[in-house]
Coordinates of C-alpha atoms and ligand atoms in Angstrom, one line a residue:
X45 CA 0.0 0.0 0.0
X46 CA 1.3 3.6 -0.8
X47 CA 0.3 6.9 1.0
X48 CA 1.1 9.9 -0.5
X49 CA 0.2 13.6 1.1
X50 CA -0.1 16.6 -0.8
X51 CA 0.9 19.8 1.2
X52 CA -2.8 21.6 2.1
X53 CA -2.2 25.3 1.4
X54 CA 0.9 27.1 0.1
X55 CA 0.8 30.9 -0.9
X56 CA 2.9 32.2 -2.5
X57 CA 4.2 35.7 -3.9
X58 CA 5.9 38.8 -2.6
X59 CA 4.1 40.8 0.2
X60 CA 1.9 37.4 1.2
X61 CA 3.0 37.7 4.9
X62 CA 0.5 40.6 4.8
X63 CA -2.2 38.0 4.8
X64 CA -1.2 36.6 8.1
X65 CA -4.1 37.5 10.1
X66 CA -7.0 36.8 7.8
X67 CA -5.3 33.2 7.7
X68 CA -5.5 32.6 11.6
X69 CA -9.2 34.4 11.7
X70 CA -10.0 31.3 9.0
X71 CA -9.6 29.0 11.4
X72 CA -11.8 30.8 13.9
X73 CA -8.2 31.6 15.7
X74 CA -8.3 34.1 18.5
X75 CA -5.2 34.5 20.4
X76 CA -2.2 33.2 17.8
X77 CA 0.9 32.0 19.0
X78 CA 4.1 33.1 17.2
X79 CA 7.1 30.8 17.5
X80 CA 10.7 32.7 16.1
X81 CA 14.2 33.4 17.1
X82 CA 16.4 36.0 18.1
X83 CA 17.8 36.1 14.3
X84 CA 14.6 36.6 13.1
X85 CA 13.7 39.5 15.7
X86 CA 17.1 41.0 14.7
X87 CA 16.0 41.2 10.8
X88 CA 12.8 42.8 11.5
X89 CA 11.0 39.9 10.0
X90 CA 8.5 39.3 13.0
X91 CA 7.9 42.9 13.0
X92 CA 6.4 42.3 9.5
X93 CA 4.2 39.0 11.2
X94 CA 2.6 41.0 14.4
X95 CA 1.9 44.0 11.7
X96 CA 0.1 42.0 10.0
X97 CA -1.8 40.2 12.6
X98 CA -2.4 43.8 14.6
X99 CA -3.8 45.0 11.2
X100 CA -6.2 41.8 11.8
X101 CA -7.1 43.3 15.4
X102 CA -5.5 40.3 17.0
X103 CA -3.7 39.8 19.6
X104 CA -0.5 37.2 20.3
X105 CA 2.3 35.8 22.9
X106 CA 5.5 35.4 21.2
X107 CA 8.3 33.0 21.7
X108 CA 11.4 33.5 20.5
X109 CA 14.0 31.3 22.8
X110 CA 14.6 28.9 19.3
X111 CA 18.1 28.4 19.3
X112 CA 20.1 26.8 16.3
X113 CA 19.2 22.7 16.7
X114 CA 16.4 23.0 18.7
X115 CA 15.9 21.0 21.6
X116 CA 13.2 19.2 23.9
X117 CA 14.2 21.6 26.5
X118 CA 13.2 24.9 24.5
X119 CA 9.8 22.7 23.2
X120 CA 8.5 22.3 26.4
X121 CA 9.0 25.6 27.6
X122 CA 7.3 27.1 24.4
X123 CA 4.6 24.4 25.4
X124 CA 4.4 26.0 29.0
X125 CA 4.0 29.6 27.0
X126 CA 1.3 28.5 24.8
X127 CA -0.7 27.0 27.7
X128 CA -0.4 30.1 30.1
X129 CA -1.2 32.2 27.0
X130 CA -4.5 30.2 26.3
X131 CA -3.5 30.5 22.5
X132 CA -5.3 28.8 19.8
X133 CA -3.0 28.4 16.5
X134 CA 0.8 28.2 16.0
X135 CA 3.1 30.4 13.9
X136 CA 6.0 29.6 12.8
X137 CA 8.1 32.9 11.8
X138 CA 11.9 31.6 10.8
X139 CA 14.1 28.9 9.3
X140 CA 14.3 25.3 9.7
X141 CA 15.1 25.4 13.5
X142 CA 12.1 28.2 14.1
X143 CA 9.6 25.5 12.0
X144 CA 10.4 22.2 13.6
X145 CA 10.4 23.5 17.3
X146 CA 6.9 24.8 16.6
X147 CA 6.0 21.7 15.1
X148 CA 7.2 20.1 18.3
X149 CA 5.4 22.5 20.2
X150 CA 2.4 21.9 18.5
X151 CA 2.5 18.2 18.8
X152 CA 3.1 18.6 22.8
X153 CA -0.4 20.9 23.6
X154 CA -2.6 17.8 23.0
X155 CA -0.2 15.1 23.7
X156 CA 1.1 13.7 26.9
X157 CA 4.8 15.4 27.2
X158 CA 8.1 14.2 27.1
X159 CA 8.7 14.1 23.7
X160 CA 10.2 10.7 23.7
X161 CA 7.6 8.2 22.5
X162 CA 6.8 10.1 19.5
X163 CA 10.2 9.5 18.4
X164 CA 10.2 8.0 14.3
X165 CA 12.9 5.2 16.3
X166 CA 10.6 3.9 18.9
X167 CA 8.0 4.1 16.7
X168 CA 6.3 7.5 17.5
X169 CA 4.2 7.7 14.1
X170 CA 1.8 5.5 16.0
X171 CA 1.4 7.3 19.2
X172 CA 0.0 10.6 16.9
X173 CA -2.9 11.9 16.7
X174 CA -4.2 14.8 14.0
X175 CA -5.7 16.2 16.8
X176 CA -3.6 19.0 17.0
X177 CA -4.3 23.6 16.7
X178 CA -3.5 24.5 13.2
X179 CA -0.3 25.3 12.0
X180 CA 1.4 28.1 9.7
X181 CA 4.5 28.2 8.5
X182 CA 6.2 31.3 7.0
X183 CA 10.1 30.3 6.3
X184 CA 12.3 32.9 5.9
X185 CA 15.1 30.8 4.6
X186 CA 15.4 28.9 1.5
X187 CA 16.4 25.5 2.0
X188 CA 14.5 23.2 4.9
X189 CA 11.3 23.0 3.4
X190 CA 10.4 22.3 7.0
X191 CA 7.0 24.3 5.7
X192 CA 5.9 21.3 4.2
X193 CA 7.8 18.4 5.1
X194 CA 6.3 15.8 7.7
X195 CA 9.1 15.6 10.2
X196 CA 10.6 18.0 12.8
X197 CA 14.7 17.8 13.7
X198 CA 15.0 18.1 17.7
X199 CA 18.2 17.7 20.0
X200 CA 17.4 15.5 22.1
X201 CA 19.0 16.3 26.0
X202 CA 17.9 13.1 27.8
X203 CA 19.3 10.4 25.9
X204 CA 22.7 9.9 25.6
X205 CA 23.8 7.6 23.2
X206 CA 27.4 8.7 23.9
X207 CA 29.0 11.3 25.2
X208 CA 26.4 14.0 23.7
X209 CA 23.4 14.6 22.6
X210 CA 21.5 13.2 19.5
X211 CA 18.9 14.6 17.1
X212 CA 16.2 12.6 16.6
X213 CA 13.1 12.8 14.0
X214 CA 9.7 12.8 14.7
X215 CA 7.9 11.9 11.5
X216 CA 3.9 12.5 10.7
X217 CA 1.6 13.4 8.0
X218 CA -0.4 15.2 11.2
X219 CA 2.9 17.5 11.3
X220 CA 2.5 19.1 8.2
X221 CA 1.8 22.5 8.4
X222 CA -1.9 23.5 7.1
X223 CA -0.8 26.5 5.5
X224 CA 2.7 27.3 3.9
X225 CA 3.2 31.3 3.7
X226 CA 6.0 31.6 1.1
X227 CA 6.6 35.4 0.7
X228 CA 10.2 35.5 -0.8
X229 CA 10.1 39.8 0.2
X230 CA 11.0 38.6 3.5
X231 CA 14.3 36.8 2.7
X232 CA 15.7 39.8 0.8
X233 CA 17.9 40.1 3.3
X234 CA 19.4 36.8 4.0
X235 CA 23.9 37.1 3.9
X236 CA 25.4 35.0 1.2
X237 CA 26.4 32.6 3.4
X238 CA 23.1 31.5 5.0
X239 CA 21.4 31.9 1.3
X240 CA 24.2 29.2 -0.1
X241 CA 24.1 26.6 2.8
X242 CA 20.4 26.8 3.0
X243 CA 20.0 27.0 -0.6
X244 CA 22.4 23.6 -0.8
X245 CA 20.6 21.9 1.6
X246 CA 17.3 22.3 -0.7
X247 CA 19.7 21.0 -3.6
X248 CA 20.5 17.9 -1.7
X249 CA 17.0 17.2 -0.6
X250 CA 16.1 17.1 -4.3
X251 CA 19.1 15.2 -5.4
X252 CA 18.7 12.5 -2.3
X253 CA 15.5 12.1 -3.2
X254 CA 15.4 11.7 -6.5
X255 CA 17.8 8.5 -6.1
X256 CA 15.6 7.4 -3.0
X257 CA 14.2 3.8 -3.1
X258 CA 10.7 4.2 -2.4
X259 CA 8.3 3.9 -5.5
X260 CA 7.0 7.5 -5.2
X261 CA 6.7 9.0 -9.2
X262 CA 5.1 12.2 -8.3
X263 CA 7.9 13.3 -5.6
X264 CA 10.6 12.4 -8.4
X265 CA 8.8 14.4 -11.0
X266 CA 8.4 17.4 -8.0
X267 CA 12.2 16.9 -7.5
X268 CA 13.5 17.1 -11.1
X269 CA 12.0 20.8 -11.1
X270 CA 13.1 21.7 -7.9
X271 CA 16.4 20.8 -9.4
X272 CA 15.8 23.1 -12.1
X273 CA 14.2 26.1 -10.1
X274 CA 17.3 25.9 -7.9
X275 CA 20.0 25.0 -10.0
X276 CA 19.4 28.0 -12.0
X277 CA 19.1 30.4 -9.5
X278 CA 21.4 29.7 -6.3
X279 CA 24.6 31.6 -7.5
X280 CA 22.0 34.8 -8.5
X281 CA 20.6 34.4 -4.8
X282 CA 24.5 34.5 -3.9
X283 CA 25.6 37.2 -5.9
X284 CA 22.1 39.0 -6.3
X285 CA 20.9 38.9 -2.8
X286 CA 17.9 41.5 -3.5
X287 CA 16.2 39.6 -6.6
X288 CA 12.6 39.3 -5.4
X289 CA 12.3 36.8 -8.6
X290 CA 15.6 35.0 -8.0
X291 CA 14.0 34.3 -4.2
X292 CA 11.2 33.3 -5.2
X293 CA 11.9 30.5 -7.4
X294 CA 14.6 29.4 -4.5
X295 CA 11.9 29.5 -2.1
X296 CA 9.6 27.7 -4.5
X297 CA 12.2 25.3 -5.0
X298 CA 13.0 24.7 -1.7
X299 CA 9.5 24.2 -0.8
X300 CA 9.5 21.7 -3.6
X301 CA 12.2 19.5 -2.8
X302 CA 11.4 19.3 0.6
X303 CA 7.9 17.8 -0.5
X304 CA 9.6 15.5 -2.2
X305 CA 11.7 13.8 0.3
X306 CA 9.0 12.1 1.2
X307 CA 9.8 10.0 -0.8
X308 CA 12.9 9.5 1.2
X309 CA 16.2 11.1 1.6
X310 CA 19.5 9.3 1.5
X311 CA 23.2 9.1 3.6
X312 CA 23.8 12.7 3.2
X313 CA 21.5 13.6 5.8
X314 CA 22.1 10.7 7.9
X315 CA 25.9 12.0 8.0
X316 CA 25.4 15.3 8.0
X317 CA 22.6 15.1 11.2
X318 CA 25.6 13.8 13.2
X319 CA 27.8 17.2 13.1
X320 CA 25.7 20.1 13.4
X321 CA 25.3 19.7 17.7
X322 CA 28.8 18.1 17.5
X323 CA 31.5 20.2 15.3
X324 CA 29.3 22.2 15.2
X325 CA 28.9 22.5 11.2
X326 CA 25.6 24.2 10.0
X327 CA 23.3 21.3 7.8
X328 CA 23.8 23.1 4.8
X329 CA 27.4 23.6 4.6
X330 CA 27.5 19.8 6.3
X331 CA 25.3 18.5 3.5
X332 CA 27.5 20.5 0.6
X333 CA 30.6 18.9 1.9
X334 CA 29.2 15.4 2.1
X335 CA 26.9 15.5 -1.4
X336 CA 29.8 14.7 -3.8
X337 CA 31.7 11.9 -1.8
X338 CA 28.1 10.1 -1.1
X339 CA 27.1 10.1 -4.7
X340 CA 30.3 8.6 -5.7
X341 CA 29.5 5.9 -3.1
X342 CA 26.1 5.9 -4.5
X343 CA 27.5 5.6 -8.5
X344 CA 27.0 2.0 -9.0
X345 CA 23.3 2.0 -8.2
X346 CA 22.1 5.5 -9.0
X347 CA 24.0 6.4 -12.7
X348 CA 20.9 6.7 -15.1
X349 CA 19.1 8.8 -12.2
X350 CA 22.4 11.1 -11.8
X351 CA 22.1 11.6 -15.4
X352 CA 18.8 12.9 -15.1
X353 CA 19.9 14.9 -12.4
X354 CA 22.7 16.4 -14.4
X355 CA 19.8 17.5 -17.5
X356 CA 18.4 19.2 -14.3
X357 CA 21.1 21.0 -13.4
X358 CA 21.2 22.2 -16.7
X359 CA 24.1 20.3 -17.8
X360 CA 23.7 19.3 -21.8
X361 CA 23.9 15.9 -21.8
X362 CA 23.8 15.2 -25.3
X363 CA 27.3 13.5 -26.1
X364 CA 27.5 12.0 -22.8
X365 CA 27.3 8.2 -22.3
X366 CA 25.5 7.6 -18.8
X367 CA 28.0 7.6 -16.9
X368 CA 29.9 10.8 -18.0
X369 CA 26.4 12.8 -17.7
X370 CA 25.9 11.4 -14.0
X371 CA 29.6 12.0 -13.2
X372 CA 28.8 15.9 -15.2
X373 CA 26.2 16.1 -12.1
X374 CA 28.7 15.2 -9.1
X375 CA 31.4 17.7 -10.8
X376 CA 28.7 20.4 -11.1
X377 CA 28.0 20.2 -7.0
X378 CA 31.3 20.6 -6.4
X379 CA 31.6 23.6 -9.0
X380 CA 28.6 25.4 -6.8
X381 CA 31.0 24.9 -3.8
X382 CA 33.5 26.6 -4.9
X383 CA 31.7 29.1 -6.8
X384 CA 29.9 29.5 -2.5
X385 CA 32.7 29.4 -0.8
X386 CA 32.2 26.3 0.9
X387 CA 34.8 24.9 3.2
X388 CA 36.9 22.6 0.8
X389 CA 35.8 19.5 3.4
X390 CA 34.5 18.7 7.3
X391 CA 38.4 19.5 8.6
X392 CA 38.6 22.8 7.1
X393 CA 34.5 23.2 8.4
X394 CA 35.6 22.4 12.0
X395 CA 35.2 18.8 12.3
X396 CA 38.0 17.4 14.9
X397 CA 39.1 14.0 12.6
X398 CA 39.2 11.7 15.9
X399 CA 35.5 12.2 16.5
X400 CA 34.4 10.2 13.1
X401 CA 34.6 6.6 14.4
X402 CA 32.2 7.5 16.5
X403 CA 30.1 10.1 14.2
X404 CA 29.9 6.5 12.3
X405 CA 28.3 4.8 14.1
X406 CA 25.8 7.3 15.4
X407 CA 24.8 7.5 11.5
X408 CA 23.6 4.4 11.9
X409 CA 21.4 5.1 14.2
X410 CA 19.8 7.9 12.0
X411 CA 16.8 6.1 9.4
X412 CA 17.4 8.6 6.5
X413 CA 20.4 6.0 5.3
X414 CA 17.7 3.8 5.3
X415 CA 16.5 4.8 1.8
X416 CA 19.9 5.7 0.3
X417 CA 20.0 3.5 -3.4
X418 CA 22.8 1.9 -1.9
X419 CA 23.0 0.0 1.5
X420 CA 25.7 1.7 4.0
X421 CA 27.1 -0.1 6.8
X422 CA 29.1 1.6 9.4
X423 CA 32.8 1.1 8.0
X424 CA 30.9 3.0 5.0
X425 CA 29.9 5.6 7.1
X426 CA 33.5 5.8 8.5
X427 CA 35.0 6.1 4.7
X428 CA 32.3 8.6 3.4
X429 CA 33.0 10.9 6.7
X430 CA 37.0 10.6 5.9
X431 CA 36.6 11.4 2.2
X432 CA 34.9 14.2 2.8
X433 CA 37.6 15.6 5.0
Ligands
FE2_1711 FE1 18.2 18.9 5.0

């Protein structure tokens, strides 16, 4: 049996943050809850949200404690706020960290806290229920697609699998947002750096996906476009900062590709989860590193699929065999890195080389390998952290 889920709602175009407060008062909201961080404060993006929702005559309680790699300690608190605020819908105002806490959050005002049991590895998708206040997302980077993904990244502080903490997934169709506010005005002002590592995670997530296993033909046809809408636009994004039409299509693309990992994602992520709370490397830059080594390791199973990839990326393709057209894709990734500035590999990015026996093994433990074209063991793991050194 398959299950696919479409995302609900996404609007999309310059100036749609505007329409914040008509959004909430459609689902008979009263009292709003805005979830954010102190970046997002500082850019004057959540002025632009309680505008808009004070414009709407409606009041809010703000939380804003987010902090990069959020964890179950900041979720519960935002929980305790949105209790003692007697708030009736959730909005998240920020990047990936911003949307998967308020997911989180969300979850944990109807179900029985500690976050633990709804954990994807002990089985959490059962213990969910849609039962949950209504959810918007308005990202204001290009790159997680957390805006319409099913699953929320949180640090986990209790269990510890080693010497540190571990991010764990919790993974439902009940956490998908119910409407996706893309307004691309609002990430005008997003540095070059954050633009490229964001804006090569949202690459990866269309690339991982593409190659992942599960029989999914509508995400892979999703992907391929991302691929396209992203590819062709990243370095003007870079270089271009205050396109409104260049960050639109990222945004759009981004969105994309993240509705197309359901389908799956692949060993990139399951690497790259290991180093942000550890190194600590942001999941973009991590996944830039890591994408060309993996799809070498990934060559032998995923060529014809690469190839495809590489008429995505805009590559012409025409006098390749298969195999130079997929290799054409893994030399273009690495050409966006440089032309990015990317840290040439994890050493130069901060990683401290003793730590990846163990980084190994922890990948493991992460399921996103789990649909990577090719099976990884941990020695593989070991090797695809060291080439990417
Ligand atoms: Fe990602």
């Amino acid at each position: 049996m398959l299950n696919y889920f479409l995302p609900p709602h996404i609007e999309f175009g310059d100036g749609a943050i505007q329409n914040l407060g008509e959004h909430v008062k459609a689902f008979d909201g009263k009292k709003p809850f805005l979830v954010s961080d102190a970046g997002v404060i500082n850019a004057g993006i959540l002025a632009k949200a309680t505008d808009a929702l004070e414009a709407s005559g409606l009041s809010y309680a703000t939380y804003s404690e987010i902090e990069p790699n959020p964890t179950d300690i900041s979720v519960t608190q935002g929980v305790d706020v949105y209790k003692a605020e007697t708030c009736d819908v959730v909005i998240a105002v920020g990047g990936g960290s911003v949307m998967d806490a308020a997911k989180a959050i969300r979850l944990l005002t109807t179900h029985t806290p500690p976050l633990e049991p709804y954990y994807a590895d002990v089985g959490g998708i059962e213990q969910i229920r849609g039962d949950m206040p209504p959810l918007i997302c308005v990202p204001t980077t290009a790159g997680t697609g957390s805006e319409v993904s099913q699953g929320s990244i949180i640090t986990d502080t209790s269990l510890q699998t080693t010497d540190r903490w571990r991010k764990r997934a919790i993974v439902t169709p009940f956490n998908m947002s119910n409407i996706a506010l893309l307004d691309p005005g609002i990430t005008l002002g997003m540095p070059p750096a954050l633009t490229a590592a964001t804006g090569m995670d949202a690459i990866t997530h269309g690339i991982e996906a593409y190659v992942a296993t599960k029989y999914h033909p509508i995400a892979e046809g999703v992907a391929l476009q991302a691929l396209r809408m992203l590819s062709a636009n990243i370095q003007q994004v870079y270089h271009k900062g205050e396109d409104v039409t260049a960050r639109g299509e990222m945004l759009l693309g981004s969105c994309m590709a993240a509705f197309s990992f359901q389908k799956g994602l692949g060993a990139v992520h399951s690497l790259a989860h290991q180093l942000s709370t550890d190194a600590p490397i942001p999941h973009g830059v991590a996944n830039a590193i890591l994408l060309p080594p993996v799809m070498e390791f990934n060559f032998s199973h995923a060529s014809e699929k690469y190839a495809e990839i590489a008429r995505a990326l805009g590559i012409d393709t025409s006098n390749m065999d298969i195999d130079e057209a997929g290799h054409a894709a893994i030399d273009k990734i690495r050409a966006y890195n440089t032309v990015l500035n990317m840290p040439t590999g994890l050493g130069e990015a901060g990683l401290d080389r003793g730590k990846i026996p163990k980084l190994g093994a922890d990948a493991m433990l992460d399921h996103c390998h789990k649909f990577n074209p090719r099976v990884c063991r941990e020695e593989d793991m070991v090797d695809l952290f060291e080439a990417a050194f």
